[in-house]
Amino acid sequence: MGIRTRPWAPVVAPLVLALLLATGCDSTPHAARARPPAPPTTSGARSTSVARVCAKPAARPAKAPAGAVTVDPAVVGDLAAKTRSSPPHTTFWLRPGRHRLDPDRYAQVVPKEGDRYLGAPGAVFDGGKKNQYAFSGAARDVTIGYLTVQGFVAPQNEGVVNHDSADGWVIEHTTIQNNSGAGLMAGAHQQVRANCLRDNGQYGMNAFKDTGRITGLVVEGNEITGNNTGDWERRQQGCGCTGGIKFWAVDGADVRGNWVHGNRGTGLWADTNNNDFLIENNMIEDNDGAALIYEISYNAIIRNNTIRRNNWVEGRAAADRGDNFPFATVYLSESGGEPRIKARTSEIEIYGNVLENNWSGITLWENADRFCNSPANTSSGDCTLLVKNTKRCVQPAIAKAPLYSDCRWKTQRVNIHDNRFVLDPSVVKCTDKCDRMAVLSNYGTYPDWSPYKGEAVAQAITTEQHNRWHANVYVGPWKFVAHDPSRVLDLGQWQGTPYRQDASSTFRAGDGG
């Protein structure tokens, strides 16, 4: 798994940098979590129908479906026992009331293939802060619907529902709340629809599978709010282990029509060799950190989302400590389009979005020191999808084609167009460092055998890797950062040689929204 790293550091001696990496002292400390009142929506913002499923859940089946096994809340362990004694493809209907497992921490329900679990009105499956897991095992094609799952205490990085990331599960119209760890794990071809994922200790969902890649994931129409109640980034600085949803090595995901709001940290975070994402028609707002991070990953379409008031806590904390890195609300870190990897697109295309009163805009970043086998690669042990044998990424081979290119994740072929960027500093309550678009890298220094030392990567990401802003609308006092954090540009410099960005874009710098 990857961890969040401090994206910019000055040139330092390799020994000092090694100590920073070893101790994890390169993460953003969490600021006081004071959420300001939401300002009125700016005119012109996209009208998105949000998934208010937490306050308005769907009606539950008041009667047991024909042939269903009825589960009695008065009998402790009844759900697990009846699951064990029933054949595969059984439907279970949980009667109204609080359903419990035996008090053993490892007591859990282990479904069989094709089992279905449906909750009646008022049915709650409660771990009582004693049981670690609700539903687990390797059975395929299990359905969880119309149920409340709460009070389970999964360990860090583990999940409560679909604990073992089995394939083909459908989780729909279910509230998963107030659990430790992740409310939900994910397997291949999983469908997560119209659920309330709220107030879980680490993630709403952790899309991670121990073996193999997750393919064909659908996350649609969910409300994802208040997650990371355990404040893990403060407890383990640099862990990169939080978010409304975290995606790891997912190959093909549709993330659409969700309301992702009020999470302590990042809203949506794809980290480590994800590919072929469609992120559309979501409302992402009021998250403490970035709305979206796409990190060491490939090929995505990010379109028609409304992104508001994100990153006020983490962005402000960075500014207050004097960090001049452009922490943004949409952050692409070593991620880009790659035609050699099969997907619906061969670029990262970001278009049709409204970004309104966030802490900064879009940052494209590539860490010159992060590549296969580098100690600065915090996704330790992982290599790019272009190199199957990681041991090849060493000197002298890494200094020559094709490995010079293929051993590093590159921020390339990013196409940012037809978006609306609105910033009113009086709403964000900032005077500095909240107003930036950026494309940049650091000065390569580490390790001593790196072929990427100096300004080579900064030059490549800025002018050689086909990263392009164009045909956007800007409202407010925007600034631009290129090459490295010290180069803060005005509009004329951003549009001029050598950067030539935002051709055919329009600017209303004085409006403030």
CSV table of C-alpha atoms in Angstrom, one decimal, residues 239-468:
chain,number,residue,atom,x,y,z
A,239,CYS,CA,0.2,6.5,6.6
A,240,GLY,CA,-2.0,7.5,3.7
A,241,CYS,CA,-4.6,5.3,5.2
A,242,THR,CA,-7.8,7.3,5.2
A,243,GLY,CA,-10.5,8.6,3.0
A,244,GLY,CA,-14.2,8.5,2.3
A,245,ILE,CA,-13.1,5.7,-0.1
A,246,LYS,CA,-9.6,4.4,-0.9
A,247,PHE,CA,-8.9,2.4,-4.0
A,248,TRP,CA,-5.9,0.2,-4.5
A,249,ALA,CA,-5.0,-1.6,-7.7
A,250,VAL,CA,-8.5,-1.3,-9.2
A,251,ASP,CA,-8.7,-2.0,-12.9
A,252,GLY,CA,-12.0,-0.5,-14.1
A,253,ALA,CA,-14.3,1.5,-11.8
A,254,ASP,CA,-17.4,3.6,-12.3
A,255,VAL,CA,-17.8,6.1,-9.5
A,256,ARG,CA,-20.9,8.2,-10.2
A,257,GLY,CA,-23.7,10.1,-8.6
A,258,ASN,CA,-22.3,9.9,-5.1
A,259,TRP,CA,-22.4,12.6,-2.4
A,260,VAL,CA,-19.0,12.6,-0.7
A,261,HIS,CA,-18.9,15.2,2.0
A,262,GLY,CA,-17.6,16.0,5.4
A,263,ASN,CA,-15.0,13.3,5.6
A,264,ARG,CA,-12.0,13.9,7.8
A,265,GLY,CA,-9.3,13.8,5.2
A,266,THR,CA,-9.6,13.1,1.4
A,267,GLY,CA,-13.0,12.4,-0.2
A,268,LEU,CA,-11.9,9.9,-2.9
A,269,TRP,CA,-8.4,8.6,-3.1
A,270,ALA,CA,-7.1,6.2,-5.7
A,271,ASP,CA,-3.6,5.0,-4.7
A,272,THR,CA,-1.2,2.6,-6.5
A,273,ASN,CA,-1.7,1.2,-10.0
A,274,ASN,CA,-5.3,1.9,-10.4
A,275,ASN,CA,-6.5,2.2,-14.0
A,276,ASP,CA,-9.6,3.0,-16.2
A,277,PHE,CA,-11.7,5.1,-13.8
A,278,LEU,CA,-14.8,7.0,-14.7
A,279,ILE,CA,-15.6,9.5,-12.0
A,280,GLU,CA,-18.7,11.5,-13.0
A,281,ASN,CA,-21.7,13.4,-11.7
A,282,ASN,CA,-20.6,13.3,-8.1
A,283,MET,CA,-21.0,16.0,-5.5
A,284,ILE,CA,-17.8,16.3,-3.5
A,285,GLU,CA,-17.8,18.9,-0.8
A,286,ASP,CA,-16.7,20.0,2.6
A,287,ASN,CA,-14.0,17.3,3.0
A,288,ASP,CA,-11.1,18.3,5.3
A,289,GLY,CA,-8.5,17.3,2.6
A,290,ALA,CA,-8.6,17.0,-1.2
A,291,ALA,CA,-11.8,16.1,-3.0
A,292,LEU,CA,-9.9,13.7,-5.2
A,293,ILE,CA,-6.4,12.2,-5.2
A,294,TYR,CA,-5.3,10.1,-8.1
A,295,GLU,CA,-1.8,8.7,-7.2
A,296,ILE,CA,0.6,6.5,-9.1
A,297,SER,CA,-2.2,5.4,-11.4
A,298,TYR,CA,-3.4,5.5,-15.0
A,299,ASN,CA,-6.1,6.5,-17.5
A,300,ALA,CA,-9.2,8.2,-16.0
A,301,ILE,CA,-12.1,10.3,-17.1
A,302,ILE,CA,-13.2,12.9,-14.4
A,303,ARG,CA,-16.2,14.8,-15.6
A,304,ASN,CA,-19.3,16.7,-14.7
A,305,ASN,CA,-18.6,16.7,-10.9
A,306,THR,CA,-19.4,19.5,-8.5
A,307,ILE,CA,-16.5,20.1,-6.1
A,308,ARG,CA,-17.0,22.7,-3.4
A,309,ARG,CA,-15.3,23.9,-0.2
A,310,ASN,CA,-12.8,21.0,0.0
A,311,ASN,CA,-9.3,21.1,1.5
A,312,TRP,CA,-9.9,24.0,3.9
A,313,VAL,CA,-8.4,22.2,6.9
A,314,GLU,CA,-5.4,20.5,5.3
A,315,GLY,CA,-4.6,23.3,2.9
A,316,ARG,CA,-4.8,26.0,5.5
A,317,ALA,CA,-2.6,23.9,7.9
A,318,ALA,CA,0.1,23.7,5.2
A,319,ALA,CA,-0.1,27.4,4.5
A,320,ASP,CA,0.1,28.2,8.2
A,321,ARG,CA,3.3,26.2,8.6
A,322,GLY,CA,4.9,28.0,5.7
A,323,ASP,CA,4.7,25.2,3.2
A,324,ASN,CA,4.7,26.7,-0.3
A,325,PHE,CA,3.6,23.5,-2.1
A,326,PRO,CA,0.3,24.0,-4.0
A,327,PHE,CA,-1.9,21.6,-2.1
A,328,ALA,CA,-4.9,21.3,-4.3
A,329,THR,CA,-8.5,20.0,-4.2
A,330,VAL,CA,-7.8,17.7,-7.2
A,331,TYR,CA,-4.3,16.2,-6.9
A,332,LEU,CA,-2.7,14.0,-9.5
A,333,SER,CA,0.5,12.6,-8.2
A,334,GLU,CA,2.6,10.5,-10.6
A,335,SER,CA,-0.5,9.7,-12.6
A,336,GLY,CA,-1.3,10.0,-16.3
A,337,GLY,CA,-2.5,8.6,-19.5
A,338,GLU,CA,-0.8,5.5,-20.8
A,339,PRO,CA,-1.9,4.1,-24.2
A,340,ARG,CA,-0.1,0.8,-23.6
A,341,ILE,CA,-2.5,0.0,-20.7
A,342,LYS,CA,-5.9,-1.0,-21.9
A,343,ALA,CA,-8.7,1.4,-20.7
A,344,ARG,CA,-11.6,3.4,-22.0
A,345,THR,CA,-9.2,6.3,-22.5
A,346,SER,CA,-5.5,6.7,-23.1
A,347,GLU,CA,-5.3,9.9,-21.1
A,348,ILE,CA,-6.5,11.5,-17.9
A,349,GLU,CA,-9.3,13.8,-19.1
A,350,ILE,CA,-10.8,16.3,-16.6
A,351,TYR,CA,-13.7,18.3,-18.1
A,352,GLY,CA,-17.1,19.7,-17.4
A,353,ASN,CA,-16.5,20.0,-13.7
A,354,VAL,CA,-17.3,23.0,-11.4
A,355,LEU,CA,-14.7,23.7,-8.7
A,356,GLU,CA,-16.1,26.3,-6.4
A,357,ASN,CA,-14.3,27.9,-3.4
A,358,ASN,CA,-11.9,25.1,-2.6
A,359,TRP,CA,-8.4,25.5,-1.3
A,360,SER,CA,-6.7,25.8,-4.7
A,361,GLY,CA,-7.6,24.0,-7.8
A,362,ILE,CA,-5.8,21.2,-9.7
A,363,THR,CA,-2.1,20.2,-9.1
A,364,LEU,CA,-0.2,17.9,-11.4
A,365,TRP,CA,2.8,16.6,-9.5
A,366,GLU,CA,5.6,14.1,-10.3
A,367,ASN,CA,8.1,13.3,-7.6
A,368,ALA,CA,11.5,12.9,-9.3
A,369,ASP,CA,12.7,10.6,-6.5
A,370,ARG,CA,9.7,8.2,-6.7
A,371,PHE,CA,10.2,5.2,-9.0
A,372,CYS,CA,10.6,1.4,-8.9
A,373,ASN,CA,13.1,0.3,-6.3
A,374,SER,CA,13.7,3.8,-5.0
A,375,PRO,CA,13.6,4.1,-1.2
A,376,ALA,CA,11.5,7.2,-1.9
A,377,ASN,CA,8.7,5.0,-3.4
A,378,THR,CA,6.4,4.9,-0.4
A,379,SER,CA,4.3,2.2,-2.2
A,380,SER,CA,7.2,0.0,-1.3
A,381,GLY,CA,7.6,-3.2,-3.4
A,382,ASP,CA,5.3,-1.9,-6.1
A,383,CYS,CA,6.4,-1.1,-9.6
A,384,THR,CA,4.7,0.4,-12.6
A,385,LEU,CA,2.3,-1.7,-14.7
A,386,LEU,CA,4.8,-1.5,-17.5
A,387,VAL,CA,7.5,-3.4,-15.8
A,388,LYS,CA,6.6,-6.9,-14.6
A,389,ASN,CA,10.0,-7.7,-13.1
A,390,THR,CA,10.8,-5.0,-10.6
A,391,LYS,CA,14.4,-6.2,-10.4
A,392,ARG,CA,15.1,-4.8,-13.9
A,393,CYS,CA,14.8,-1.2,-12.6
A,394,VAL,CA,18.4,-0.9,-11.4
A,395,GLN,CA,21.6,0.5,-12.8
A,396,PRO,CA,22.8,0.5,-15.5
A,397,ALA,CA,19.6,-0.7,-17.3
A,398,ILE,CA,17.3,2.0,-15.7
A,399,ALA,CA,19.4,4.8,-17.2
A,400,LYS,CA,18.5,3.7,-20.8
A,401,ALA,CA,15.4,3.2,-22.9
A,402,PRO,CA,12.9,1.7,-22.4
A,403,LEU,CA,13.4,1.4,-18.6
A,404,TYR,CA,14.3,5.0,-18.1
A,405,SER,CA,10.7,5.8,-19.0
A,406,ASP,CA,8.9,2.6,-17.9
A,407,CYS,CA,10.3,2.4,-14.3
A,408,ARG,CA,8.6,5.6,-13.2
A,409,TRP,CA,5.0,6.6,-12.9
A,410,LYS,CA,4.6,9.7,-15.1
A,411,THR,CA,2.2,12.5,-14.9
A,412,GLN,CA,1.6,12.8,-18.6
A,413,ARG,CA,-1.3,13.2,-21.1
A,414,VAL,CA,-3.5,15.1,-18.7
A,415,ASN,CA,-6.2,17.1,-20.5
A,416,ILE,CA,-8.0,19.7,-18.4
A,417,HIS,CA,-10.6,21.6,-20.3
A,418,ASP,CA,-14.1,23.1,-20.2
A,419,ASN,CA,-14.2,23.3,-16.4
A,420,ARG,CA,-15.3,26.3,-14.3
A,421,PHE,CA,-13.0,27.4,-11.5
A,422,VAL,CA,-14.5,29.8,-9.0
A,423,LEU,CA,-12.6,31.3,-6.1
A,424,ASP,CA,-13.8,34.0,-3.6
A,425,PRO,CA,-11.1,34.5,-1.0
A,426,SER,CA,-13.6,36.1,1.3
A,427,VAL,CA,-15.6,32.8,1.4
A,428,VAL,CA,-12.5,30.6,1.8
A,429,LYS,CA,-11.1,33.2,4.3
A,430,CYS,CA,-7.6,33.2,2.9
A,431,THR,CA,-5.1,35.7,1.7
A,432,ASP,CA,-2.4,33.5,0.3
A,433,LYS,CA,-1.7,30.0,-1.2
A,434,CYS,CA,-5.3,29.1,-1.7
A,435,ASP,CA,-5.5,30.3,-5.3
A,436,ARG,CA,-3.3,28.0,-7.4
A,437,MET,CA,-3.2,25.7,-10.4
A,438,ALA,CA,0.1,23.9,-10.8
A,439,VAL,CA,2.2,21.5,-12.8
A,440,LEU,CA,5.5,20.8,-11.2
A,441,SER,CA,8.2,18.5,-9.8
A,442,ASN,CA,11.1,18.6,-7.4
A,443,TYR,CA,14.8,18.7,-8.0
A,444,GLY,CA,15.9,15.0,-8.2
A,445,THR,CA,18.4,14.1,-5.5
A,446,TYR,CA,17.8,10.6,-4.2
A,447,PRO,CA,18.9,7.8,-4.2
A,448,ASP,CA,22.5,8.2,-5.3
A,449,TRP,CA,22.0,5.8,-8.2
A,450,SER,CA,18.9,7.6,-9.5
A,451,PRO,CA,19.0,8.5,-13.2
A,452,TYR,CA,16.5,11.3,-12.6
A,453,LYS,CA,18.6,13.8,-10.7
A,454,GLY,CA,18.4,17.5,-11.3
A,455,GLU,CA,15.6,19.2,-13.2
A,456,ALA,CA,15.0,16.5,-15.8
A,457,VAL,CA,11.6,15.5,-14.4
A,458,ALA,CA,10.5,19.1,-13.7
A,459,GLN,CA,11.3,20.0,-17.3
A,460,ALA,CA,9.4,16.9,-18.6
A,461,ILE,CA,6.2,17.3,-16.6
A,462,THR,CA,6.0,21.0,-17.4
A,463,THR,CA,6.7,21.1,-21.1
A,464,GLU,CA,7.3,17.6,-22.6
A,465,GLN,CA,4.6,15.2,-21.3
A,466,HIS,CA,1.5,16.7,-23.0
A,467,ASN,CA,-0.2,18.1,-19.9
A,468,ARG,CA,-2.6,20.8,-21.0
